[in-house]
Coordinates of C-alpha atoms and ligand atoms in Angstrom, one line a residue:
X1 CA 109.7 146.2 59.2
X2 CA 107.6 143.4 60.5
X3 CA 110.7 141.9 62.2
X4 CA 111.6 145.2 63.9
X5 CA 108.0 145.6 65.0
X6 CA 108.1 142.1 66.4
X7 CA 111.3 142.8 68.2
X8 CA 109.7 146.0 69.7
X9 CA 106.6 144.1 70.7
X10 CA 108.8 141.5 72.4
X11 CA 110.8 144.2 74.2
X12 CA 107.6 145.9 75.4
X13 CA 106.1 142.6 76.5
X14 CA 109.2 141.6 78.5
X15 CA 109.4 145.0 80.1
X16 CA 105.8 144.7 81.2
X17 CA 106.4 141.2 82.5
X18 CA 109.4 142.2 84.5
X19 CA 107.6 145.2 86.1
X20 CA 104.7 142.9 87.1
X21 CA 107.2 140.3 88.4
X22 CA 108.9 143.1 90.3
X23 CA 105.6 144.3 91.9
X24 CA 104.9 140.7 92.8
X25 CA 108.2 140.3 94.5
X26 CA 107.9 143.6 96.3
X27 CA 104.5 142.6 97.6
X28 CA 105.6 139.2 98.7
X29 CA 108.7 140.5 100.5
X30 CA 106.7 143.3 102.0
X31 CA 104.0 140.9 103.2
X32 CA 106.6 138.9 105.1
X33 CA 107.6 142.1 106.9
X34 CA 104.0 143.2 107.3
X35 CA 103.2 140.0 109.2
X36 CA 105.9 140.8 111.7
X37 CA 105.1 144.5 112.2
X38 CA 101.7 146.1 112.6
X39 CA 101.1 146.9 108.9
X40 CA 98.1 144.6 108.4
X41 CA 94.8 146.0 109.7
X42 CA 91.3 144.7 109.9
X43 CA 88.3 146.7 108.8
X44 CA 84.8 145.7 109.8
X45 CA 81.7 145.9 107.5
X46 CA 78.3 145.9 109.3
X47 CA 75.8 143.3 108.2
X48 CA 72.3 144.5 108.7
X49 CA 69.0 142.6 109.3
X50 CA 66.7 143.6 106.4
X51 CA 63.6 143.5 108.5
X52 CA 64.6 145.1 111.8
X53 CA 67.4 147.3 110.2
X54 CA 69.8 146.5 113.1
X55 CA 73.4 145.4 112.7
X56 CA 73.6 141.6 113.3
X57 CA 77.1 141.0 112.2
X58 CA 80.5 142.3 111.0
X59 CA 82.5 141.0 108.1
X60 CA 86.2 141.1 108.7
X61 CA 88.2 142.5 105.7
X62 CA 91.9 142.7 105.8
X63 CA 93.9 145.7 104.5
X64 CA 97.6 146.5 104.3
X65 CA 98.7 149.9 105.7
X66 CA 101.9 150.2 103.6
X67 CA 104.4 152.7 104.9
X68 CA 105.0 154.1 101.3
X69 CA 102.1 152.9 99.2
X70 CA 99.3 153.7 101.6
X71 CA 96.2 151.5 102.2
X72 CA 96.3 148.4 99.9
X73 CA 93.2 146.4 99.3
X74 CA 93.2 142.6 99.5
X75 CA 92.7 142.1 95.7
X76 CA 96.3 143.2 95.4
X77 CA 97.9 141.0 98.0
X78 CA 95.7 138.0 98.8
X79 CA 96.4 136.3 95.5
X80 CA 100.1 136.7 96.0
X81 CA 99.8 135.5 99.6
X82 CA 98.0 132.4 98.2
X83 CA 100.7 131.7 95.6
X84 CA 103.6 132.2 97.9
X85 CA 102.1 130.2 100.8
X86 CA 102.0 133.3 103.1
X87 CA 98.2 132.9 103.2
X88 CA 98.5 130.4 106.1
X89 CA 100.3 132.9 108.4
X90 CA 98.1 135.8 107.2
X91 CA 94.9 133.8 107.8
X92 CA 96.0 132.8 111.3
X93 CA 96.8 136.4 112.1
X94 CA 93.3 137.5 110.8
X95 CA 91.5 134.8 112.8
X96 CA 93.4 135.5 116.0
X97 CA 93.2 139.2 115.8
X98 CA 89.5 139.3 114.8
X99 CA 88.4 136.8 117.5
X100 CA 90.3 138.8 120.2
X101 CA 88.9 142.1 119.1
X102 CA 85.3 140.7 118.9
X103 CA 85.7 139.3 122.4
X104 CA 87.0 142.6 123.7
X105 CA 83.9 144.4 122.4
X106 CA 81.7 141.8 124.0
X107 CA 83.5 142.3 127.3
X108 CA 83.0 146.0 127.0
X109 CA 79.2 145.4 126.8
X110 CA 78.8 145.3 123.0
X111 CA 76.0 143.4 121.4
X112 CA 76.2 139.7 120.4
X113 CA 77.3 139.8 116.7
X114 CA 78.1 137.4 114.0
X115 CA 81.8 137.8 113.1
X116 CA 82.4 136.7 109.5
X117 CA 85.9 135.8 108.4
X118 CA 87.0 135.1 104.8
X119 CA 88.9 131.9 104.3
X120 CA 90.8 131.1 101.0
X121 CA 90.5 127.7 99.5
X122 CA 94.2 126.9 99.9
X123 CA 93.9 128.1 103.5
X124 CA 91.0 125.8 104.1
X125 CA 92.8 122.9 102.5
X126 CA 95.8 123.3 104.8
X127 CA 96.1 120.7 107.5
X128 CA 96.8 123.4 110.1
X129 CA 93.7 125.3 109.4
X130 CA 91.4 123.6 111.8
X131 CA 93.8 123.8 114.7
X132 CA 94.2 127.5 113.9
X133 CA 90.5 128.0 114.3
X134 CA 90.4 126.1 117.6
X135 CA 93.3 128.0 118.9
X136 CA 91.8 131.4 118.0
X137 CA 88.6 130.4 119.8
X138 CA 90.4 129.1 122.9
X139 CA 92.8 132.0 123.1
X140 CA 90.2 134.7 122.7
X141 CA 87.4 133.0 124.6
X142 CA 85.0 134.0 121.8
X143 CA 81.7 132.1 121.7
X144 CA 82.1 129.7 118.7
X145 CA 78.5 130.4 117.7
X146 CA 79.6 134.0 117.1
X147 CA 82.1 132.9 114.5
X148 CA 81.2 132.4 110.8
X149 CA 83.7 131.2 108.3
X150 CA 83.2 132.3 104.7
X151 CA 84.3 129.8 102.2
X152 CA 83.8 129.7 98.4
X153 CA 82.0 127.3 96.2
X154 CA 85.3 125.8 95.2
X155 CA 85.7 124.2 98.6
X156 CA 82.5 122.2 97.8
X157 CA 84.3 120.7 94.8
X158 CA 86.3 118.3 96.9
X159 CA 83.6 117.0 99.1
X160 CA 85.4 113.8 100.3
X161 CA 88.3 115.9 101.6
X162 CA 86.4 119.0 102.8
X163 CA 83.2 117.6 104.2
X164 CA 84.8 116.1 107.4
X165 CA 86.6 119.4 108.1
X166 CA 83.3 121.3 107.7
X167 CA 81.6 118.9 110.0
X168 CA 84.2 119.1 112.7
X169 CA 84.1 122.9 112.5
X170 CA 80.4 122.9 112.9
X171 CA 80.7 120.5 115.8
X172 CA 82.7 123.2 117.5
X173 CA 79.7 125.4 117.1
X174 CA 81.2 127.5 114.2
X175 CA 78.9 128.6 111.3
X176 CA 79.8 128.1 107.7
X177 CA 78.8 130.5 104.9
X178 CA 79.3 130.2 101.1
X179 CA 80.6 133.5 99.9
X180 CA 80.1 135.0 96.4
X181 CA 77.4 132.4 95.8
X182 CA 76.4 132.0 92.1
X183 CA 79.8 133.0 90.7
X184 CA 81.5 129.6 90.9
X185 CA 80.6 126.1 90.0
X186 CA 78.6 124.2 92.5
X187 CA 76.3 121.3 92.3
X188 CA 73.0 121.9 94.1
X189 CA 73.0 118.2 95.1
X190 CA 76.4 118.6 96.7
X191 CA 75.4 121.8 98.4
X192 CA 72.5 119.9 100.0
X193 CA 74.8 117.3 101.5
X194 CA 77.3 119.7 103.0
X195 CA 77.0 121.3 106.3
X196 CA 76.4 124.9 105.4
X197 CA 74.5 127.5 107.4
X198 CA 74.4 130.5 105.1
X199 CA 74.6 131.6 101.5
X200 CA 75.9 135.0 100.5
X201 CA 74.5 136.3 97.3
X202 CA 77.2 137.8 95.2
X203 CA 77.2 141.5 94.5
X204 CA 77.0 140.9 90.7
X205 CA 73.4 139.7 91.1
X206 CA 72.5 142.5 93.5
X207 CA 73.9 145.1 91.1
X208 CA 71.5 144.1 88.4
X209 CA 68.5 143.8 90.6
X210 CA 66.8 147.1 89.7
X211 CA 66.6 146.8 86.0
X212 CA 67.7 143.4 84.7
X213 CA 64.8 140.9 84.8
X214 CA 67.2 137.9 84.4
X215 CA 69.2 138.9 87.4
X216 CA 66.1 139.4 89.3
X217 CA 65.0 135.9 88.4
X218 CA 68.3 134.4 89.3
X219 CA 68.4 136.2 92.7
X220 CA 64.8 135.1 93.3
X221 CA 65.8 131.5 92.5
X222 CA 68.8 131.7 94.9
X223 CA 66.5 133.0 97.7
X224 CA 64.0 130.3 97.0
X225 CA 66.6 127.6 97.0
X226 CA 68.1 128.8 100.3
X227 CA 64.6 128.9 101.9
X228 CA 63.8 125.4 100.7
X229 CA 67.1 124.0 101.9
X230 CA 67.0 126.0 105.2
X231 CA 70.0 128.3 104.7
X232 CA 70.1 131.8 106.0
X233 CA 70.8 134.5 103.3
X234 CA 73.0 137.6 103.2
X235 CA 73.1 139.9 100.1
X236 CA 76.5 141.5 99.4
X237 CA 77.2 144.9 97.9
X238 CA 73.8 146.6 98.4
X239 CA 74.2 150.2 97.3
X240 CA 70.6 151.4 96.7
X241 CA 67.3 151.5 98.5
X242 CA 65.7 149.8 95.4
X243 CA 68.0 146.9 95.8
X244 CA 67.3 146.7 99.5
X245 CA 63.5 146.7 98.9
X246 CA 63.7 144.0 96.2
X247 CA 65.8 141.8 98.5
X248 CA 63.5 142.4 101.4
X249 CA 60.4 141.5 99.5
X250 CA 62.0 138.4 98.1
X251 CA 62.6 137.2 101.7
X252 CA 66.4 137.7 102.0
X253 CA 67.4 137.9 105.7
X254 CA 70.5 140.2 105.9
X255 CA 72.4 142.7 103.7
X256 CA 75.6 144.5 103.7
X257 CA 76.9 147.2 101.4
X258 CA 77.7 150.9 101.0
X259 CA 74.0 151.8 101.4
X260 CA 74.5 151.0 105.1
X261 CA 78.2 151.3 105.7
X262 CA 81.6 150.7 104.2
X263 CA 84.1 148.5 106.1
X264 CA 85.0 150.6 109.1
X265 CA 88.4 150.9 110.9
X266 CA 88.4 149.2 114.3
X267 CA 88.1 152.5 116.3
X268 CA 84.9 153.5 114.4
X269 CA 83.0 150.3 115.1
X270 CA 81.8 151.0 118.7
X271 CA 80.3 154.3 117.6
X272 CA 78.5 152.6 114.8
X273 CA 77.1 150.0 117.2
X274 CA 76.2 152.6 119.8
X275 CA 74.3 154.6 117.1
X276 CA 72.3 151.6 116.4
X277 CA 71.4 151.0 120.0
X278 CA 70.3 154.6 120.2
X279 CA 67.9 154.0 117.3
X280 CA 66.6 151.0 119.1
X281 CA 65.9 152.9 122.3
X282 CA 64.8 156.2 120.8
Ligands
C2E1 P1 84.3 139.4 99.8 O1 84.5 138.5 100.9 O2 83.2 139.1 98.8 O3 84.0 140.8 100.5 C1 83.2 141.8 99.9 C2 84.0 142.9 99.2 O4 83.1 143.9 98.7 C3 84.9 143.7 100.1 O5 86.0 144.2 99.3 C4 84.0 144.9 100.5 O6 84.7 146.1 100.9 C5 83.3 145.2 99.2 N1 82.0 145.8 99.3 C6 81.1 145.7 100.3 N2 80.0 146.4 100.1 C7 80.2 147.0 98.9 C8 79.4 147.9 98.1 O7 78.2 148.3 98.4 N3 79.9 148.2 96.9 C9 81.1 147.8 96.5 N4 81.5 148.2 95.3 N5 81.9 147.0 97.2 C10 81.4 146.6 98.4 P2 87.5 144.1 99.9 O8 87.5 144.4 101.3 O9 88.4 144.8 98.9 O10 87.8 142.5 99.8 C11 87.8 141.8 98.6 C12 87.9 140.3 98.8 O11 89.2 140.0 99.4 C13 86.9 139.8 99.7 O12 85.7 139.6 99.0 C14 87.5 138.5 100.2 O13 87.2 137.4 99.3 C15 89.0 138.8 100.2 N6 89.4 139.1 101.6 C16 89.2 140.1 102.3 N7 89.8 139.9 103.6 C17 90.2 138.7 103.6 C18 90.9 137.9 104.6 O14 91.1 138.2 105.7 N8 91.3 136.6 104.2 C19 91.1 136.1 102.9 N9 91.5 134.9 102.6 N10 90.4 136.9 102.0 C20 90.0 138.1 102.3
MG2 MG1 83.3 137.6 102.2
MG3 MG1 85.3 136.2 100.0
MG4 MG1 81.7 138.0 98.6

């Protein structure tokens, strides 16, 4: 009986494996096609100044508008893009498309905003990355100071390789933010040496802000650290007014989250920004 069970368990296991492998393959092949057609889209999440309440930035978040499967979130295809090497092409597309769109809004009289773009570790480590950034800036004519690249703590783990790249990017005028701060491994001493402008406090700390005293202490420590070292701060995933008030009283600069707005499709961004201007005037 044990043998039969083992065999069943094995069959079940391999069936599950193959369906996962199939999905992977489907996504990988689909992504290749999506990069040629218009299936990838960018959504834009407002980043708000905690004191003035105005939108000061937009984070660019990629989505895949799949003809059969509908809108697919990045968690489902970014890891596959990373493993298959497609992330380089995808990343270039995101950079170029976002910079052009941001420049277009500026030309149409939109406010000066920080445009934050996510960069995977393997994307950052690729030798073509830097030239991709230069090209996107040149092509679009976007002011480099408007561009912020979001990297993760793992980029900091290879300082001898990555520090020169970070320094050259900053020499261009581009800003560097550490995304999901507090979730990875990073040495504070290293952080201090590296050219970084901003820290983004991970949503997991923000989530617990209302009721967990430890999370409140950790967030307070991150805010204190950032202030001491001179980094700007953005809190991610702010969903409640209580979280917003805690963050504001701690001295956090900016926030983004569903309390303010979800990531918006491109055609909804001008209305959002216009609404803000109306608040300012009225
Ligand atoms: P991230 O950079 O930490 O982005 C924040 C994620 O939290 C986004 O998920 C956003 O939609 C979501 N979010 C924002 N506010 C709230 C909130 O109040 N509550 C909740 N529950 N969620 C909130 P999304 O768009 O699914 O992106 C997931 C991750 O995928 C991103 O995490 C980022 O690391 C990665 N990603 C997105 N776009 C790109 C891209 O163009 N290139 C690369 N390499 N990675 C990307
Ligand atoms: Mg991000
Ligand atoms: Mg990220
Ligand atoms: Mg994040």
